[in-house]
Coordinates of C-alpha atoms and ligand atoms in Angstrom, one line a residue:
M2 CA 135.8 110.5 97.6
V3 CA 135.9 107.8 100.2
V4 CA 133.3 105.6 98.8
R5 CA 134.7 105.5 95.3
L6 CA 137.9 104.2 96.9
F7 CA 136.4 100.7 97.5
G8 CA 135.8 100.1 93.8
L9 CA 139.2 101.5 93.0
L10 CA 141.1 99.3 95.5
L11 CA 139.1 96.3 94.3
L12 CA 140.1 97.0 90.7
C13 CA 143.8 97.4 91.7
G14 CA 144.3 93.7 92.4
G15 CA 141.5 92.6 94.7
V16 CA 142.8 94.3 97.9
S17 CA 140.3 93.2 100.4
S18 CA 141.4 95.3 103.4
I19 CA 139.8 98.6 102.5
S20 CA 140.9 101.7 104.3
Q21 CA 137.3 102.8 105.0
D22 CA 134.5 100.5 106.1
P23 CA 131.5 100.2 103.8
P24 CA 128.9 102.7 104.7
N25 CA 125.8 102.2 106.7
I26 CA 122.8 102.4 104.4
V27 CA 119.5 103.8 105.7
F28 CA 117.0 103.5 102.9
I29 CA 113.8 105.4 103.5
V30 CA 110.7 105.0 101.4
A31 CA 107.6 107.2 101.6
D32 CA 104.4 105.6 100.3
D33 CA 102.2 107.4 97.8
Y34 CA 104.3 110.6 98.1
G35 CA 103.9 112.9 95.2
Y36 CA 106.2 115.3 93.4
N37 CA 104.6 118.3 95.1
D38 CA 104.4 116.8 98.6
I39 CA 107.9 117.8 99.7
G40 CA 108.9 121.2 100.9
Y41 CA 111.8 121.7 98.5
H42 CA 109.6 121.3 95.5
G43 CA 107.8 124.4 96.6
S44 CA 104.9 122.5 98.2
E45 CA 102.6 124.1 100.8
L46 CA 103.6 121.1 103.0
K47 CA 106.4 121.5 105.5
T48 CA 109.2 119.0 105.6
P49 CA 112.1 120.6 107.4
N50 CA 114.0 117.4 108.1
L51 CA 113.7 116.0 104.6
D52 CA 114.6 119.4 103.2
K53 CA 117.7 119.7 105.4
L54 CA 118.9 116.2 104.4
A55 CA 118.3 116.9 100.7
K56 CA 120.1 120.2 101.0
D57 CA 123.1 118.5 102.6
G58 CA 123.0 115.9 99.9
I59 CA 122.2 115.4 96.2
K60 CA 118.6 115.9 94.9
L61 CA 117.8 113.4 92.1
E62 CA 115.6 115.4 89.7
N63 CA 115.5 113.1 86.7
Y64 CA 114.7 110.1 88.7
Y65 CA 111.8 107.7 88.0
V66 CA 109.8 105.1 89.9
Q67 CA 106.9 102.9 89.0
P68 CA 103.3 104.1 89.2
I69 CA 102.3 101.7 91.9
C70 CA 103.6 100.0 95.0
S71 CA 104.7 96.3 94.6
P72 CA 106.3 97.0 91.2
T73 CA 108.5 99.8 92.6
R74 CA 109.5 97.9 95.7
S75 CA 110.2 94.7 93.7
Q76 CA 112.5 96.7 91.4
L77 CA 114.1 98.6 94.2
L78 CA 115.1 95.4 96.1
S79 CA 115.9 93.1 93.1
G80 CA 117.0 95.5 90.3
R81 CA 114.7 93.6 88.0
Y82 CA 112.0 95.1 85.7
Q83 CA 108.6 93.7 86.5
I84 CA 108.3 92.4 82.9
H85 CA 111.0 90.0 84.0
T86 CA 109.6 88.9 87.4
G87 CA 105.9 88.2 86.5
L88 CA 104.8 91.2 88.6
Q89 CA 103.5 93.2 85.6
H90 CA 99.9 93.3 86.8
G91 CA 98.7 95.6 89.5
V92 CA 99.9 95.3 93.1
I93 CA 100.0 92.0 95.1
M94 CA 96.5 91.9 96.6
P95 CA 96.3 90.1 99.9
C96 CA 94.8 86.9 98.7
V97 CA 96.6 86.5 95.4
P98 CA 99.3 83.8 95.8
T99 CA 102.1 85.6 94.0
A100 CA 105.4 87.1 95.0
L101 CA 108.8 88.4 93.9
P102 CA 110.4 85.1 92.6
L103 CA 113.0 83.5 94.9
E104 CA 115.5 83.4 92.1
D105 CA 115.6 87.2 92.2
R106 CA 117.9 87.8 95.1
T107 CA 117.2 90.9 97.1
M108 CA 119.5 93.8 98.0
A109 CA 119.4 92.5 101.6
D110 CA 120.6 89.0 100.4
K111 CA 123.5 90.6 98.6
L112 CA 124.5 93.1 101.3
K113 CA 124.4 90.3 103.9
E114 CA 126.9 88.4 101.8
V115 CA 129.4 91.2 102.4
G116 CA 128.8 91.4 106.1
Y117 CA 125.9 93.8 106.5
K118 CA 123.3 93.5 109.3
T119 CA 120.0 93.9 107.5
H120 CA 116.7 95.1 108.9
I121 CA 113.3 96.0 107.4
V122 CA 111.0 98.2 109.4
G123 CA 107.6 99.0 107.7
K124 CA 105.9 97.7 104.6
W125 CA 106.8 94.6 102.6
H126 CA 104.2 94.1 99.9
L127 CA 106.3 91.6 97.9
G128 CA 104.3 88.5 98.6
F129 CA 103.8 86.3 101.7
Y130 CA 101.6 83.4 100.7
K131 CA 104.5 81.0 101.6
E132 CA 106.9 81.7 104.4
E133 CA 109.8 81.5 102.0
Y134 CA 108.7 84.8 100.5
T135 CA 108.6 86.8 103.7
P136 CA 111.3 89.3 104.6
T137 CA 113.4 87.3 107.0
K138 CA 113.7 84.6 104.3
R139 CA 114.7 87.2 101.7
G140 CA 117.9 88.4 103.3
F141 CA 116.6 90.5 106.3
D142 CA 117.9 89.6 109.7
S143 CA 114.8 91.2 111.2
F144 CA 111.3 92.4 110.2
F145 CA 109.0 94.7 112.1
G146 CA 106.0 95.8 110.1
Y147 CA 103.3 94.6 107.8
L148 CA 103.1 92.3 104.8
L149 CA 100.3 93.8 102.8
G150 CA 99.9 97.1 101.0
S151 CA 97.8 99.1 103.4
E152 CA 95.9 99.0 106.7
D153 CA 94.7 101.0 109.6
Y154 CA 97.5 103.2 111.1
Y155 CA 96.4 102.4 114.7
T156 CA 94.8 99.0 114.8
H157 CA 97.1 97.6 112.1
M158 CA 94.1 95.6 110.8
R159 CA 93.3 95.0 107.2
A160 CA 90.0 94.2 105.6
E161 CA 90.0 92.6 102.2
S162 CA 87.9 90.2 100.0
G163 CA 85.5 89.8 103.0
F164 CA 88.3 88.9 105.3
Y165 CA 89.7 90.8 108.2
G166 CA 92.8 90.5 110.3
L167 CA 95.9 91.9 112.0
D168 CA 98.9 92.6 109.8
F169 CA 101.7 93.5 112.1
H170 CA 104.7 91.2 112.7
D171 CA 107.9 91.1 114.6
N172 CA 109.9 88.7 112.4
L173 CA 107.2 86.1 111.7
K174 CA 105.4 86.5 115.1
P175 CA 102.1 88.4 115.2
H176 CA 102.7 91.7 117.0
N177 CA 99.6 93.2 118.6
Q178 CA 101.5 95.2 121.2
S179 CA 101.3 98.2 118.9
Y180 CA 97.6 98.1 118.9
G181 CA 96.3 101.7 119.1
R182 CA 99.7 103.2 118.4
Y183 CA 100.3 105.3 115.2
S184 CA 102.6 103.5 112.8
A185 CA 104.9 106.4 112.2
F186 CA 105.9 106.4 115.9
E187 CA 106.2 102.6 116.1
F188 CA 108.4 102.4 113.0
T189 CA 110.6 105.3 114.0
K190 CA 111.0 103.9 117.5
R191 CA 112.0 100.4 116.1
A192 CA 114.4 102.0 113.6
Q193 CA 116.0 104.0 116.5
S194 CA 116.4 101.0 118.6
I195 CA 118.0 99.0 115.8
I196 CA 120.5 101.9 115.3
E197 CA 121.2 102.2 119.0
S198 CA 121.9 98.5 119.4
H199 CA 123.9 98.1 116.2
K200 CA 127.4 96.8 117.0
K201 CA 130.2 98.6 115.3
G202 CA 132.4 96.3 113.2
S203 CA 129.7 95.4 110.7
P204 CA 127.8 97.8 108.5
L205 CA 124.1 98.4 108.9
F206 CA 121.4 98.2 106.2
L207 CA 118.2 99.6 107.4
Y208 CA 115.4 99.5 104.9
L209 CA 112.6 101.8 106.2
P210 CA 109.5 101.8 104.1
Y211 CA 107.1 103.9 106.1
Q212 CA 103.3 103.3 106.0
S213 CA 103.1 107.1 105.7
V214 CA 101.6 108.7 103.7
H215 CA 99.3 106.2 102.0
A216 CA 95.5 106.2 102.6
P217 CA 93.6 105.9 105.0
L218 CA 94.1 109.5 106.1
Q219 CA 94.8 109.1 109.8
V220 CA 97.0 111.2 112.0
P221 CA 97.3 112.3 115.6
G222 CA 95.5 115.7 116.1
I223 CA 98.6 117.6 117.2
Y224 CA 100.0 117.4 113.7
E225 CA 96.8 118.5 112.0
E226 CA 96.5 121.7 114.1
K227 CA 99.5 123.1 112.3
F228 CA 97.8 123.0 108.9
Q229 CA 94.5 124.9 109.6
F230 CA 95.5 127.1 106.7
I231 CA 94.7 124.3 104.3
K232 CA 91.0 124.3 103.8
D233 CA 90.8 121.0 101.8
R234 CA 90.3 118.3 104.5
N235 CA 92.2 115.6 102.6
R236 CA 95.1 117.8 102.0
R237 CA 95.1 119.0 105.6
M238 CA 95.2 115.5 106.9
F239 CA 97.8 114.5 104.4
A240 CA 100.0 117.5 105.3
A241 CA 99.8 116.4 108.9
M242 CA 100.7 112.8 108.0
V243 CA 103.7 114.1 106.1
A244 CA 104.7 116.2 109.1
A245 CA 104.7 113.1 111.3
M246 CA 106.8 111.2 108.9
D247 CA 109.2 114.1 108.5
E248 CA 109.6 114.3 112.3
G249 CA 110.3 110.6 112.3
V250 CA 113.1 111.0 109.8
G251 CA 114.5 113.9 111.9
N252 CA 114.5 111.6 115.0
I253 CA 116.3 108.9 113.1
T254 CA 118.9 111.3 111.9
E255 CA 119.5 112.4 115.5
T256 CA 119.8 108.8 116.7
L257 CA 122.3 108.1 113.9
K258 CA 124.4 111.0 115.2
S259 CA 124.1 110.2 118.9
S260 CA 124.9 106.5 118.3
G261 CA 128.1 107.3 116.4
L262 CA 127.0 105.7 113.2
W263 CA 126.4 109.0 111.3
D264 CA 129.9 109.7 110.0
N265 CA 129.8 106.7 107.7
T266 CA 126.2 106.7 106.8
L267 CA 124.5 107.0 103.4
I268 CA 120.9 108.0 103.6
I269 CA 118.7 107.4 100.5
F270 CA 115.1 108.7 100.3
T271 CA 112.6 107.8 97.7
N272 CA 108.8 107.7 97.1
D273 CA 107.3 104.5 95.7
N274 CA 105.0 106.2 93.2
G275 CA 103.2 109.5 92.6
G276 CA 100.8 111.0 95.1
Q277 CA 97.2 109.8 95.3
V278 CA 95.2 113.0 94.4
F279 CA 92.0 111.4 95.8
A280 CA 93.6 111.1 99.2
G281 CA 95.5 114.3 99.7
G282 CA 98.6 113.7 97.5
N283 CA 99.6 116.1 94.8
N284 CA 101.9 115.8 91.7
A285 CA 101.8 119.4 90.4
P286 CA 102.9 120.6 87.9
Y287 CA 102.9 117.1 86.4
R288 CA 100.1 115.3 84.7
G289 CA 98.3 112.3 86.2
N290 CA 98.1 110.4 89.5
K291 CA 99.4 107.4 91.3
A292 CA 98.8 104.4 89.0
S293 CA 99.0 106.4 85.8
Y294 CA 102.0 106.3 83.5
F295 CA 102.0 110.1 83.0
E296 CA 104.8 111.9 84.8
G297 CA 102.7 112.5 87.9
G298 CA 102.6 108.7 88.5
V299 CA 106.2 107.9 87.8
K300 CA 108.2 111.0 88.7
G301 CA 110.5 110.1 91.6
V302 CA 111.0 112.1 94.7
G303 CA 114.5 111.2 95.7
F304 CA 117.8 112.2 97.2
V305 CA 121.0 110.8 98.7
S306 CA 122.5 112.3 101.8
G307 CA 124.7 111.8 104.8
P308 CA 128.4 112.4 105.4
V309 CA 129.3 109.9 102.7
I310 CA 128.1 112.5 100.2
K311 CA 130.9 115.0 99.7
T312 CA 129.2 117.4 97.3
P313 CA 126.2 118.9 99.2
G314 CA 123.7 121.1 97.5
V315 CA 123.8 119.5 94.1
I316 CA 120.7 119.1 91.9
N317 CA 121.3 116.0 89.8
Q318 CA 119.7 115.7 86.3
Q319 CA 121.1 112.4 85.2
L320 CA 118.4 109.9 84.2
M321 CA 117.9 107.3 86.8
H322 CA 115.3 104.6 87.7
V323 CA 114.4 102.8 90.9
S324 CA 115.8 99.5 89.4
D325 CA 119.3 101.2 89.5
W326 CA 119.6 101.1 93.3
F327 CA 120.3 97.4 93.4
P328 CA 123.5 97.3 91.2
T329 CA 124.5 100.8 92.3
L330 CA 124.6 99.9 96.0
I331 CA 125.9 96.4 95.7
N332 CA 128.8 97.7 93.6
L333 CA 129.4 100.6 95.9
V334 CA 130.0 98.4 98.9
G335 CA 132.2 96.0 97.0
G336 CA 129.5 93.3 96.9
S337 CA 129.0 90.7 94.1
L338 CA 126.2 90.7 91.5
N339 CA 127.0 87.0 90.9
G340 CA 123.7 85.1 90.6
T341 CA 121.7 88.2 89.8
K342 CA 120.5 89.7 86.5
P343 CA 119.8 93.3 87.2
D344 CA 118.0 95.4 84.6
G345 CA 119.2 98.5 86.5
Y346 CA 122.5 100.3 85.9
D347 CA 125.2 101.3 88.3
V348 CA 124.6 105.1 88.5
W349 CA 126.8 106.0 91.4
S350 CA 129.2 108.0 89.3
S351 CA 126.3 109.7 87.7
I352 CA 125.0 110.7 91.1
V353 CA 128.2 111.8 92.8
N354 CA 130.3 112.9 89.8
N355 CA 127.6 113.9 87.3
A356 CA 129.0 111.4 84.8
T357 CA 126.6 110.9 81.9
S358 CA 124.0 108.4 82.9
P359 CA 124.5 104.9 81.4
R360 CA 120.8 104.8 81.1
D361 CA 118.9 106.2 78.1
E362 CA 115.8 104.0 78.3
I363 CA 113.2 102.9 80.9
I364 CA 110.7 100.1 80.1
Y365 CA 108.1 101.1 82.7
N366 CA 105.8 98.2 81.9
I367 CA 103.9 96.0 79.5
D368 CA 100.8 94.6 81.2
P369 CA 99.1 92.0 79.1
K370 CA 96.5 91.5 81.8
S371 CA 95.4 95.1 81.8
P372 CA 91.9 95.9 80.4
R373 CA 92.4 96.6 76.7
K374 CA 91.7 100.1 75.2
G375 CA 90.6 100.6 71.7
K376 CA 92.0 98.7 68.7
S377 CA 95.6 98.3 68.0
V378 CA 97.0 100.8 65.5
S379 CA 100.1 98.8 64.9
T380 CA 101.1 95.3 63.7
V381 CA 104.4 95.6 65.6
F382 CA 103.1 96.0 69.1
D383 CA 99.5 95.7 70.2
T384 CA 98.6 99.3 71.3
S385 CA 95.4 98.2 73.1
V386 CA 97.7 96.8 75.8
Q387 CA 98.8 99.1 78.6
A388 CA 102.5 99.8 78.3
A389 CA 105.0 102.7 78.8
L390 CA 108.5 103.3 77.6
R391 CA 111.0 106.2 77.8
F392 CA 113.7 106.3 75.2
G393 CA 116.0 109.3 75.1
D394 CA 113.8 112.4 75.5
Y395 CA 110.7 110.6 74.3
K396 CA 108.0 108.7 76.1
I397 CA 105.3 106.5 74.6
L398 CA 102.2 105.4 76.4
T399 CA 99.9 102.7 74.9
G400 CA 96.6 101.2 76.1
D401 CA 95.0 102.9 79.0
P402 CA 97.6 105.3 80.5
G403 CA 95.4 106.0 83.6
Y404 CA 94.2 109.2 85.1
D405 CA 95.1 112.0 82.6
K406 CA 94.3 115.3 84.3
W407 CA 96.6 118.0 85.8
V408 CA 95.6 118.6 89.5
P409 CA 96.9 121.9 90.9
E410 CA 97.9 122.2 94.5
P411 CA 94.8 122.2 96.7
T412 CA 95.4 125.8 98.0
S413 CA 95.6 127.0 94.4
P414 CA 92.6 129.2 93.2
F415 CA 92.4 126.8 90.2
Y416 CA 91.9 123.7 92.3
L417 CA 88.8 121.6 91.9
T418 CA 88.3 118.5 93.9
P419 CA 89.2 115.7 91.5
N420 CA 86.4 113.4 90.5
Q421 CA 87.2 109.8 91.5
D422 CA 84.7 108.4 89.0
Y423 CA 86.2 110.2 86.0
V424 CA 87.0 108.0 83.1
S425 CA 88.4 109.5 79.9
S426 CA 85.9 109.1 77.1
S427 CA 88.7 109.1 74.5
D428 CA 89.6 105.9 72.6
Q429 CA 93.1 107.1 72.0
N430 CA 95.6 104.4 72.9
V431 CA 98.9 105.9 71.8
Y432 CA 100.5 109.0 73.2
L433 CA 103.9 110.4 72.5
F434 CA 105.7 113.1 74.4
N435 CA 109.1 114.8 74.4
I436 CA 109.6 114.8 78.1
A437 CA 112.8 117.0 77.9
K438 CA 110.9 119.8 76.1
D439 CA 107.4 119.1 77.5
P440 CA 107.7 117.6 81.0
E441 CA 104.1 118.4 81.7
E442 CA 102.9 116.3 78.8
R443 CA 100.7 118.9 77.3
N444 CA 101.7 118.4 73.7
D445 CA 100.9 114.9 72.3
L446 CA 103.2 114.2 69.3
S447 CA 101.7 110.9 68.3
Q448 CA 99.9 112.3 65.2
S449 CA 102.7 114.7 64.1
H450 CA 105.6 112.2 64.6
P451 CA 104.5 108.8 63.3
E452 CA 108.1 107.8 62.6
I453 CA 109.0 108.3 66.2
V454 CA 105.9 106.3 67.3
D455 CA 107.0 103.5 65.0
M456 CA 110.5 103.5 66.4
M457 CA 109.1 103.5 70.0
L458 CA 106.7 100.6 69.2
Q459 CA 109.6 98.6 67.8
R460 CA 111.4 99.1 71.0
L461 CA 108.4 98.0 73.0
A462 CA 108.1 94.9 70.8
K463 CA 111.8 94.2 71.5
W464 CA 111.2 94.4 75.3
N465 CA 108.0 92.4 75.0
A466 CA 110.0 89.5 73.4
T467 CA 112.0 89.3 76.7
A468 CA 108.9 89.4 79.0
V469 CA 108.0 86.5 81.2
P470 CA 104.3 85.4 81.6
V471 CA 102.3 87.4 84.2
N472 CA 102.1 85.6 87.5
Y473 CA 98.8 86.8 88.9
P474 CA 96.6 83.9 89.9
P475 CA 93.0 84.3 91.1
I476 CA 92.3 85.0 94.8
D477 CA 92.8 82.0 97.1
K478 CA 90.3 82.0 99.9
N479 CA 92.7 80.1 102.2
C480 CA 94.3 83.4 102.8
D481 CA 91.5 84.0 105.4
P482 CA 93.2 85.3 108.5
S483 CA 90.4 83.8 110.7
L484 CA 92.0 80.4 109.9
R485 CA 95.1 81.6 111.6
G486 CA 94.1 83.3 114.8
G487 CA 92.9 86.5 113.1
V488 CA 96.3 87.3 111.6
W489 CA 97.4 87.7 108.0
G490 CA 100.2 85.5 107.1
P491 CA 101.6 82.7 104.9
W492 CA 98.8 80.2 104.1
M493 CA 100.5 77.6 101.9
Ligands
NAG25 C1 110.3 112.3 117.7 O1 110.9 112.5 118.9 C2 110.2 113.3 119.8 C3 111.1 113.5 121.0 O2 111.5 112.3 121.6 C4 108.9 112.6 120.1 O3 108.1 113.4 121.0 C5 108.1 112.4 118.8 O4 106.9 111.7 119.1 C6 109.0 111.6 117.9 N1 108.2 111.5 116.6 C7 108.2 110.5 115.8 C8 107.4 110.5 114.6 O5 108.8 109.5 116.0
NAG26 C1 128.4 82.5 91.8 O1 127.3 81.9 92.4 C2 127.2 80.5 92.1 C3 126.0 80.0 92.8 O2 124.9 80.8 92.6 C4 128.5 79.8 92.6 O3 128.4 78.4 92.3 C5 129.7 80.4 92.0 O4 130.9 79.9 92.6 C6 129.7 81.9 92.3 N1 130.9 82.5 91.6 C7 131.6 83.4 92.2 C8 132.7 84.0 91.3 O5 131.4 83.8 93.3
NAG27 C1 125.9 117.7 84.8 O1 126.1 117.3 83.5 C2 125.1 117.9 82.6 C3 125.4 117.3 81.2 O2 125.3 115.9 81.3 C4 125.2 119.4 82.6 O3 124.2 119.9 81.8 C5 125.0 119.9 84.0 O4 125.1 121.3 84.1 C6 125.9 119.2 85.0 N1 125.6 119.6 86.4 C7 126.4 120.0 87.3 C8 125.8 120.2 88.6 O5 127.6 120.1 87.0
NAG28 C1 104.0 90.3 73.3 O1 104.5 89.1 72.8 C2 103.5 88.1 72.9 C3 104.2 86.8 72.5 O2 104.8 86.9 71.3 C4 102.3 88.4 72.0 O3 101.4 87.4 72.1 C5 101.7 89.7 72.5 O4 100.7 90.1 71.7 C6 102.8 90.8 72.5 N1 102.2 92.0 73.2 C7 102.0 93.1 72.6 C8 101.4 94.2 73.4 O5 102.2 93.3 71.4
NAG29 C1 94.8 93.0 119.4 O1 94.4 93.7 120.6 C2 93.2 94.4 120.5 C3 93.0 95.3 121.8 O2 93.3 94.5 122.9 C4 92.1 93.3 120.4 O3 90.8 93.9 120.3 C5 92.3 92.5 119.2 O4 91.4 91.4 119.1 C6 93.7 91.9 119.2 N1 94.0 91.3 117.9 C7 94.5 90.1 117.8 C8 94.6 89.5 116.4 O5 94.9 89.4 118.8

């Protein structure tokens, strides 16, 4: 296995001249992409390019992400749990002056240290109120995309808190030349041009967090035509958006091949959180939605592929979390974790050799700023606070776990359009599931297994003792883009 060789050679006396160059890494993120939104999970959606890559690679089927955007992206790029970065609460809203702390070095910082050329094309969403938090100050040689969490796919404009402005940048320069052009095309084209102009001799890190397939539901008509069989309008639009993204991934794969980079490329694909069932996404058979801590919110859609992977067709069941990419990739390329404190684990051997995962626990979150639910039933850990923890086969949810329904695929005869205003009337603030036996979370064990609840609450309390304060200040109106030529950008 070529890639394992780096580590081996480094172990055997710090040999620096490795026989094989470190791989190019193309890291693709799909936004709000649910478990049942990819062809190979049996979805009604068509994703031939993603399916082919996954089939030629290793599908990660016991892989977890966070239930919302900034938390997942922060953990992906820093390897740090959000209870350790102050990003416990929600996503970074446009006018909230907060960000991934500078002391948390990013994957791009660390890859650059070992000679990578580093590029981000797409969505940032890790804070921008000061220039020092923007991508080109966080290890990326170039940035083409947007700083906030969502926007119009064609105008690249974002309305928020009574403000309105352009959020599209080429490095730090406002970029309005893509006005009227669909972002999946713009991002694919830029990714292709980065690949084509990449000079051999240094490895490439291309981080490609697509806008697709987050709301708003927008897509060129030619894609929608193929999905007339889907009667539900949201699902049909969503299917078309997925098709455009999938085509983009196919185009990028072709460009990697034609440019000669392919033979030494590692492709990683992940979602950032579960699908948004109110905007065409679907997480069947799992329970819940984007932003909920049920499996539908946190189940990862992920695979690794490319010629670097020598065991195609494998379905991997080792427990893995999005925070693991950071130490895994930095170690893989012979980089240094010096100056970082990753919470994630190096899971490369679990991915490629099916070694037992070093991970048996995931602290999803403890959000002291979340609205409380009910009264605490414990003196060890305040169960009115929203928190979620996986330990071994068990998962505990406290506080408000979010949307708690099962939403079947929209073409299913059992499908009912989910009600966006639904709020659970229950006061229950502790749930316990055995995920290995009951992956659909239909059988709450919190009443029948109080001893396991206790043990899990103690673990939560232990994690809570390591948490840093939430850094989520009130909205700062100086964010107003009209103060800066109608463009969203750093304001402090
Ligand atoms: C993919 O490439 C084809 C052929 O160049 C082009 O027509 C299509 O628009 C591209 N799609 C995306 C999403 O980049
Ligand atoms: C680790 O990084 C620190 C600065 O963050 C530096 O002073 C130290 O020399 C580095 N150590 C190694 C072994 O690279
Ligand atoms: C991987 O290891 C697990 C045990 O940890 C085993 O159940 C599974 O069958 C193995 N998978 C493959 C593809 O060998
Ligand atoms: C977490 O620890 C803090 C500080 O000790 C405490 O105030 C808070 O109540 C704890 N949170 C929960 C959910 O128990
Ligand atoms: C971008 O271009 C469009 C179309 O020309 C124009 O309406 C809009 O005002 C421009 N936005 C900015 C921020 O310059």
